Structures are given as C-alpha cells and as structure tokens.
mmCIF file of C-alpha atoms in Angstrom:
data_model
loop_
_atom_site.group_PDB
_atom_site.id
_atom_site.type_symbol
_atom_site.label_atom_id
_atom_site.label_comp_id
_atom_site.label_asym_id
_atom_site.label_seq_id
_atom_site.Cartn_x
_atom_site.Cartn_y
_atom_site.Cartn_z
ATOM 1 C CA UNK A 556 199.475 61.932 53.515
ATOM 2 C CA UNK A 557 202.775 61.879 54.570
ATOM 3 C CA UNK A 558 205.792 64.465 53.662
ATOM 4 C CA UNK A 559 209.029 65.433 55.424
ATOM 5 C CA UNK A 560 208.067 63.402 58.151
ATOM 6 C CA UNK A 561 204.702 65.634 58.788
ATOM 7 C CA UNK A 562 201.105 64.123 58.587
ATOM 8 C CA UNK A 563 198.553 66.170 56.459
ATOM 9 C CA UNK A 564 195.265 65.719 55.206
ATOM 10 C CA UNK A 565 194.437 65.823 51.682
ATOM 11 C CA UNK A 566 190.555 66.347 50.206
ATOM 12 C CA UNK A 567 190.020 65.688 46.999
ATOM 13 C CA UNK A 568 186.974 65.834 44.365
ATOM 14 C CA UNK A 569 185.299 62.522 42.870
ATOM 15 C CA UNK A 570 185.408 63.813 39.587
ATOM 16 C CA UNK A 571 187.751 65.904 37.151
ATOM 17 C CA UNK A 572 186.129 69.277 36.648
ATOM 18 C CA UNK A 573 182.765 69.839 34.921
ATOM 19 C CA UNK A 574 182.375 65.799 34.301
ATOM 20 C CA UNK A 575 179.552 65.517 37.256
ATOM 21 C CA UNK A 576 175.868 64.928 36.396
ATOM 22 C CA UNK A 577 173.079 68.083 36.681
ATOM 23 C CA UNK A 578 171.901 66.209 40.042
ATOM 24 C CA UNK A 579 174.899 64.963 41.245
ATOM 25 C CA UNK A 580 176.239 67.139 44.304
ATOM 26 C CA UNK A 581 178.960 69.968 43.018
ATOM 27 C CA UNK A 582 181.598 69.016 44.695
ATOM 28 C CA UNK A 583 183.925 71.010 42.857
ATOM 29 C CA UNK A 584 181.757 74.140 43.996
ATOM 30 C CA UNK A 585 182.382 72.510 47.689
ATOM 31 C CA UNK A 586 186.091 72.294 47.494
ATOM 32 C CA UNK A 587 186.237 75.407 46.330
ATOM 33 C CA UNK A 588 183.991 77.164 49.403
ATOM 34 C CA UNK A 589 186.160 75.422 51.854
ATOM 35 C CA UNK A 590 189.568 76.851 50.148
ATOM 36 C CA UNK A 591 187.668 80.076 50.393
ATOM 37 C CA UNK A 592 186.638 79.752 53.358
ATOM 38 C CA UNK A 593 190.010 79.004 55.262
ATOM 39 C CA UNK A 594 191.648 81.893 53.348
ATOM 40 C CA UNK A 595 189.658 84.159 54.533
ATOM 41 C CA UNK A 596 190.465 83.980 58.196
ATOM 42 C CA UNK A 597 194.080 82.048 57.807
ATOM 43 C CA UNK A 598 195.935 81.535 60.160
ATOM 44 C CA UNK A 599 193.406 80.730 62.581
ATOM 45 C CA UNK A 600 194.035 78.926 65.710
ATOM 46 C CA UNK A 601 190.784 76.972 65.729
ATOM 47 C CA UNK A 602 190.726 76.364 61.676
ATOM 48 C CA UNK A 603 192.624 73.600 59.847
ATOM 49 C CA UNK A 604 196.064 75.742 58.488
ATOM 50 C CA UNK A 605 196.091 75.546 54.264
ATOM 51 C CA UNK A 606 199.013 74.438 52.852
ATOM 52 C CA UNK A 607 198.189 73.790 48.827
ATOM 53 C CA UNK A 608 195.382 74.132 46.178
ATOM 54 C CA UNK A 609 195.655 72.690 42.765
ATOM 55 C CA UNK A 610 194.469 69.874 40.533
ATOM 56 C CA UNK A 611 195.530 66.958 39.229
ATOM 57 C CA UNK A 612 197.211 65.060 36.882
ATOM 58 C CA UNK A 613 196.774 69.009 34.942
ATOM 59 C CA UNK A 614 195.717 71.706 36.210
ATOM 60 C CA UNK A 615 193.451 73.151 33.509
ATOM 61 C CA UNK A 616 190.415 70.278 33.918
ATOM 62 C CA UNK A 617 192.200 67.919 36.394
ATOM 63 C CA UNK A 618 190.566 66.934 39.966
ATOM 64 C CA UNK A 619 190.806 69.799 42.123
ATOM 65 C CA UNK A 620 192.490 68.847 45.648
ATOM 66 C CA UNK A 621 193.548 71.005 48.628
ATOM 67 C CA UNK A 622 196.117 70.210 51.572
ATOM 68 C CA UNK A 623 195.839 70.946 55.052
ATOM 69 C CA UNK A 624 197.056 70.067 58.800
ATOM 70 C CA UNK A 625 196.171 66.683 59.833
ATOM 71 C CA UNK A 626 193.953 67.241 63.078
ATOM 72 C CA UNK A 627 195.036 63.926 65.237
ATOM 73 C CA UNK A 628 192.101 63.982 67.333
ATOM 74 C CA UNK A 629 188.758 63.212 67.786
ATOM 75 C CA UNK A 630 185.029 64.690 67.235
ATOM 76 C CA UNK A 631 183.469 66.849 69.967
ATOM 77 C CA UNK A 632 180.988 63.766 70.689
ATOM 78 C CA UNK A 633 184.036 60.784 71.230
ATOM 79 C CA UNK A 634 185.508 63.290 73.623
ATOM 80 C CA UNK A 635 182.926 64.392 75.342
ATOM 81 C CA UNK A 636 181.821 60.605 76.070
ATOM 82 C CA UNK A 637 185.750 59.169 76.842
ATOM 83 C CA UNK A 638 186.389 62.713 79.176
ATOM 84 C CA UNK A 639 183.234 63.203 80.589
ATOM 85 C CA UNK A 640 184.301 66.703 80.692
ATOM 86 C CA UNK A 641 183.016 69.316 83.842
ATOM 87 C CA UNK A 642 180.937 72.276 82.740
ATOM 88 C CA UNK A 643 184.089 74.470 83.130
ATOM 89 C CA UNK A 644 186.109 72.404 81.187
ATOM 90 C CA UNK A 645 183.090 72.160 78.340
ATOM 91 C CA UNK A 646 182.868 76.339 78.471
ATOM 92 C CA UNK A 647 185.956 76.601 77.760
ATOM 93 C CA UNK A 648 185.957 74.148 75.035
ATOM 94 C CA UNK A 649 182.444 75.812 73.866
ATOM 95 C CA UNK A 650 184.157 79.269 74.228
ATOM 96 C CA UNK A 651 186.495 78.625 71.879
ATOM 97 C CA UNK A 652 184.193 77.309 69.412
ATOM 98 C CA UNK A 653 181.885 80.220 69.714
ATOM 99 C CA UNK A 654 184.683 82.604 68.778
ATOM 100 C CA UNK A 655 186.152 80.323 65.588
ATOM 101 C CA UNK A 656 182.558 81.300 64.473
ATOM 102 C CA UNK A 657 182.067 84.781 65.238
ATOM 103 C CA UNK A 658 185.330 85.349 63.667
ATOM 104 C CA UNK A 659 184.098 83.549 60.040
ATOM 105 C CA UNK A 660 180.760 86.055 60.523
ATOM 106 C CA UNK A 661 182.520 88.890 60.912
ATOM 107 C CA UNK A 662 184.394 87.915 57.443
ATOM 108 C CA UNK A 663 180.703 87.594 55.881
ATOM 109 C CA UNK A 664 181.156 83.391 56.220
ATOM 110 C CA UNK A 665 178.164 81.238 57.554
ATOM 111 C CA UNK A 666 179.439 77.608 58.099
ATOM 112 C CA UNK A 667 175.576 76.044 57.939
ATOM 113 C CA UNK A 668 176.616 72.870 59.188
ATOM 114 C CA UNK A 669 177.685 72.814 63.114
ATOM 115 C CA UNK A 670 177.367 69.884 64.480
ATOM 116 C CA UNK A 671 179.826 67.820 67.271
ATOM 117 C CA UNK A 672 180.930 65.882 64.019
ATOM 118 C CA UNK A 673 182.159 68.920 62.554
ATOM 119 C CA UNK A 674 184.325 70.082 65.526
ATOM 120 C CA UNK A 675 187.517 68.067 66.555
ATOM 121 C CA UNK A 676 189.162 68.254 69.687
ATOM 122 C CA UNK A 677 193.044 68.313 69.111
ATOM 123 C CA UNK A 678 194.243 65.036 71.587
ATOM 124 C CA UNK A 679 197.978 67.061 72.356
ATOM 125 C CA UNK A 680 196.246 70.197 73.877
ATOM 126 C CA UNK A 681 192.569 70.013 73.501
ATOM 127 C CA UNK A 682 191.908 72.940 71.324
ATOM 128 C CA UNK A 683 188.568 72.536 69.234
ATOM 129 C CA UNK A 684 189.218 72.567 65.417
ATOM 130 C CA UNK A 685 185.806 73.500 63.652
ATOM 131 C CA UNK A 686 186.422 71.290 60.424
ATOM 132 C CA UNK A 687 184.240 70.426 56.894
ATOM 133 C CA UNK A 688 183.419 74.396 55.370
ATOM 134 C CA UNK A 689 182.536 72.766 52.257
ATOM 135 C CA UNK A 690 178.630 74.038 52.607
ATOM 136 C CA UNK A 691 179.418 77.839 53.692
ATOM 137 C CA UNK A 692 177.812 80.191 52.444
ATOM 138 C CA UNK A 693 180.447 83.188 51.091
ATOM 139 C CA UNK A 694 179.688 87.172 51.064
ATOM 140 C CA UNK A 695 179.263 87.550 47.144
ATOM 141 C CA UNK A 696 179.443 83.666 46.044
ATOM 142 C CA UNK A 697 176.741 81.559 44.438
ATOM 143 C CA UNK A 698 174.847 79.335 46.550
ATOM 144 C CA UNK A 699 175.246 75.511 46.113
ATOM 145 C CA UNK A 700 172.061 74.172 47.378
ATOM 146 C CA UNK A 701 168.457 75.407 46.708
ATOM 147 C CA UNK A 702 165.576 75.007 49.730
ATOM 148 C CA UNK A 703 166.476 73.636 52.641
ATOM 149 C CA UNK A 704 170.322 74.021 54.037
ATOM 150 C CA UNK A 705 172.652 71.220 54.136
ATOM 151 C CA UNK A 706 172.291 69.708 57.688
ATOM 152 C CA UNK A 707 171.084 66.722 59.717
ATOM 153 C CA UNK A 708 167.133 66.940 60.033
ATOM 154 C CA UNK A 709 167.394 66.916 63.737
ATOM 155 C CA UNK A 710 169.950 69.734 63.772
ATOM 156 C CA UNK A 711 167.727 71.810 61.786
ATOM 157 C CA UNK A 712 166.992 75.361 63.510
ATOM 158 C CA UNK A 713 163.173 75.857 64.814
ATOM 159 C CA UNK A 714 163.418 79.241 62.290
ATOM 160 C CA UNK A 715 164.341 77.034 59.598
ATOM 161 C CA UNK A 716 161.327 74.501 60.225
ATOM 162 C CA UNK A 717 159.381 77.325 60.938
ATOM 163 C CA UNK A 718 160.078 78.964 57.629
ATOM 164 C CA UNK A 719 159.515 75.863 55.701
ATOM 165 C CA UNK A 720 156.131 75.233 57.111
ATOM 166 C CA UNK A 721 155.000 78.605 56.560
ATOM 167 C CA UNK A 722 155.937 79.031 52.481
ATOM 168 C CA UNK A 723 155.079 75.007 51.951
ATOM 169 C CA UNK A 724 152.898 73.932 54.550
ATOM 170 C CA UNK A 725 149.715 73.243 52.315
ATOM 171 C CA UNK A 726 149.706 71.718 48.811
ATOM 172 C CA UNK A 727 149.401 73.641 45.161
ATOM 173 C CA UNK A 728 148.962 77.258 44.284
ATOM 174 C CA UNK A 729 150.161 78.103 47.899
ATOM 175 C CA UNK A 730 153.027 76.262 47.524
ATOM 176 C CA UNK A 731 154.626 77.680 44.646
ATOM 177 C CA UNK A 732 153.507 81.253 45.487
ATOM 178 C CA UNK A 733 155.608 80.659 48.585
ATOM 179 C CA UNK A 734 158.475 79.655 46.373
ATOM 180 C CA UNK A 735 158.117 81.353 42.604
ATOM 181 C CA UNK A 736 159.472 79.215 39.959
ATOM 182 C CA UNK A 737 159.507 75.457 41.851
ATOM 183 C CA UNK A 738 157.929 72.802 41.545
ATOM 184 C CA UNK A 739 154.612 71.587 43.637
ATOM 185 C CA UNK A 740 156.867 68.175 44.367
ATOM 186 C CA UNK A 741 159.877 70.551 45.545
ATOM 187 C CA UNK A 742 157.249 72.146 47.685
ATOM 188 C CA UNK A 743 156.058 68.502 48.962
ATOM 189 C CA UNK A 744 159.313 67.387 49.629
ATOM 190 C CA UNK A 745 160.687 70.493 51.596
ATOM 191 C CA UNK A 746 157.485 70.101 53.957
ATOM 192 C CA UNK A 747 158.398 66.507 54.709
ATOM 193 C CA UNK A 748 161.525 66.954 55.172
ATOM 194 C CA UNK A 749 160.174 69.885 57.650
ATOM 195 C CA UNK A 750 157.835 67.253 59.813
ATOM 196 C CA UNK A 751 160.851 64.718 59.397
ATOM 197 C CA UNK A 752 163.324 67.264 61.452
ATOM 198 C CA UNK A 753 160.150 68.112 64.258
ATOM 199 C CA UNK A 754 159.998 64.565 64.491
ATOM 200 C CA UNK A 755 163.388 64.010 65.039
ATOM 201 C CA UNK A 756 163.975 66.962 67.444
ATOM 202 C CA UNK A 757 161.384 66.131 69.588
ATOM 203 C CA UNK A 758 163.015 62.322 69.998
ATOM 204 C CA UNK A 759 165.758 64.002 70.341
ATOM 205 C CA UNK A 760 165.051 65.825 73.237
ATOM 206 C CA UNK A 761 163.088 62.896 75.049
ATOM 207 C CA UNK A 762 166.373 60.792 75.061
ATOM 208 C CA UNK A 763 168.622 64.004 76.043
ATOM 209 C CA UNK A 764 166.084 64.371 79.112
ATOM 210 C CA UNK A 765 165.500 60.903 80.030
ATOM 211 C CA UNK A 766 168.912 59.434 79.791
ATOM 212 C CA UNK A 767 170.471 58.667 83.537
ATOM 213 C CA UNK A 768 173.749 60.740 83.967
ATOM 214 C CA UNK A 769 176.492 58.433 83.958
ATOM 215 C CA UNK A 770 178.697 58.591 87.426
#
C-alpha cells in the first residue's frame, strides 16, 4: 500500500473475527502474535517497524489488519544465489540475524519458524530483516498449535524429531501415555510426520554435500 508517497505492507486476516471454522488455522490468534511480537522489541533495526493495528470496516468484529515498513528486498536464499556472498560477507549477514533473535529471547519471544524465507535482505544496504512472527510463541500467551511446531519438515530440529519419536514412536497405550488426552491417530500422525522430516533432512544433506560449488 501506498500513502504520502511511502510504500508499506499491509497483513490482513481471511476472515472477520470469530467467523473461522474449529479446524481452520486461527489466524486472528496469528495476527495478533506478530503485533505482539514487534511491540515488544520496537524499534528494532532488524524487525519490520509497526505503524497501525485495527480492524475493518468496524472495529468491534471487523477483520483485524496491521501496517508495517515495506521491506524492498529479497529472501536470504535469492540473495545468497544472485551475490554469491564470501564467508565474511555471510557472517556478517548471519551476525546480524543471530542478534535480531537473541534480542526477541531475551524479551521471552521464540520465533519457531527460521528459515532463509523468513529473513529478507534489505536491497539499499543489505541489512537482514527477520520477517513472518505470526507462529511465536509469547511469555504468558496461549499457544496456537498443539504437537508438532509450525515449520517445514526438513527444518525440523533433531530434538524435535527426537522428542516425537520417543512419546509416539510405537502404536496404542504407549502413545497416548506419551501424550495424555490425544488421540491414537494424533499419535500416528505426529510419528509420520517425524520419519517424513528424517527423510527429508537426510536428502537434504546429500544434495547440500554433493552439489559442485559454482565458480
């Protein structure tokens, strides 16, 4: 969106408030992590600056929307691949990102989804802009998600498949001991959603060690 000759970004939710289904996605509840989220360490250098909250057409049950700076740049992957950055230049960029973090954990705020999609790099100067807070996890807050944490399989921490092949690595009582009130398909699906992410690691890492470095 455009206003007084400045480009922002707008997010807004699907649906007015309250209207989604029991298993559709809250994305109401998301919205309103990421607002949280960007308050709590505003202004940041390496965080998206907050400019408005509110919903609309009304505000009492309208569709909740939030305004921030438009990031003209690209994800940490496009970059990466069009600069074919050297490993100074990539600490530096990786430095930066590590602090944007370690400043939302000191404030109690887990973002649960890094990934190079989630991290754009600024085009005028560079400067990584960790981006998409909707799934963080807030000191105090309800969680949003139940069993295994909104990511891509393949970006899954070991501890995480770890843990999930531990409490639902064998089928019935054990199962649901591991995990007290859930169902034995709950159980099923975490575990192959578990082998799924191995899976996907391990290809992961064959390609990242056999592909030819580019000169």
């Amino acid at each position: 969106m455009e206003r007084a000759g400045r480009h922002y970004s707008l997010k807004m939710a699907l649906r007015p408030a309250g209207l989604h289904a029991a298993e559709e996605e809250d994305i109401n509840g998301r919205l309103a992590h990421e607002v949280a989220a960007l308050l709590a360490c505003a202004p940041h250098p390496n965080l998206p600056a907050l400019h408005a909250v509110d919903r609309w057409p009304e505000p009492p049950d309208g569709y909740l929307y939030f305004v921030t700076d438009y990031i003209d740049g690209e994800t940490f992957h496009e970059w990466r691949w069009r600069v074919k950055p050297t490993a100074a230049h990539l600490l530096t960029v990786f430095t930066e990102v590590v602090r944007v973090v370690a400043d939302l954990h000191r404030r109690g705020v887990h973002h649960r989804d890094m990934k190079g999609d989630n991290v754009l790099i600024r085009r005028e100067d560079e400067r990584p802009i960790l981006i998409d807070l909707g799934t963080v996890r807030l000191p105090g807050a309800t969680t949003l998600t139940v069993g295994v944490a909104p990511a891509a399989p393949h970006l899954l921490p070991p501890e995480c498949v770890a843990f999930l092949r531990e409490g639902t690595g064998s089928r019935g009582p054990t199962s649901t001991r591991a995990f007290p009130g859930t169902s034995t398909r709950w159980a099923r699906c975490c575990t192959r959603r578990s082998r799924m992410a191995t899976r996907s690691t391990r290809s992961f890492r064959m390609t990242a060690c056999c592909r030819p470095s580019k000169r």
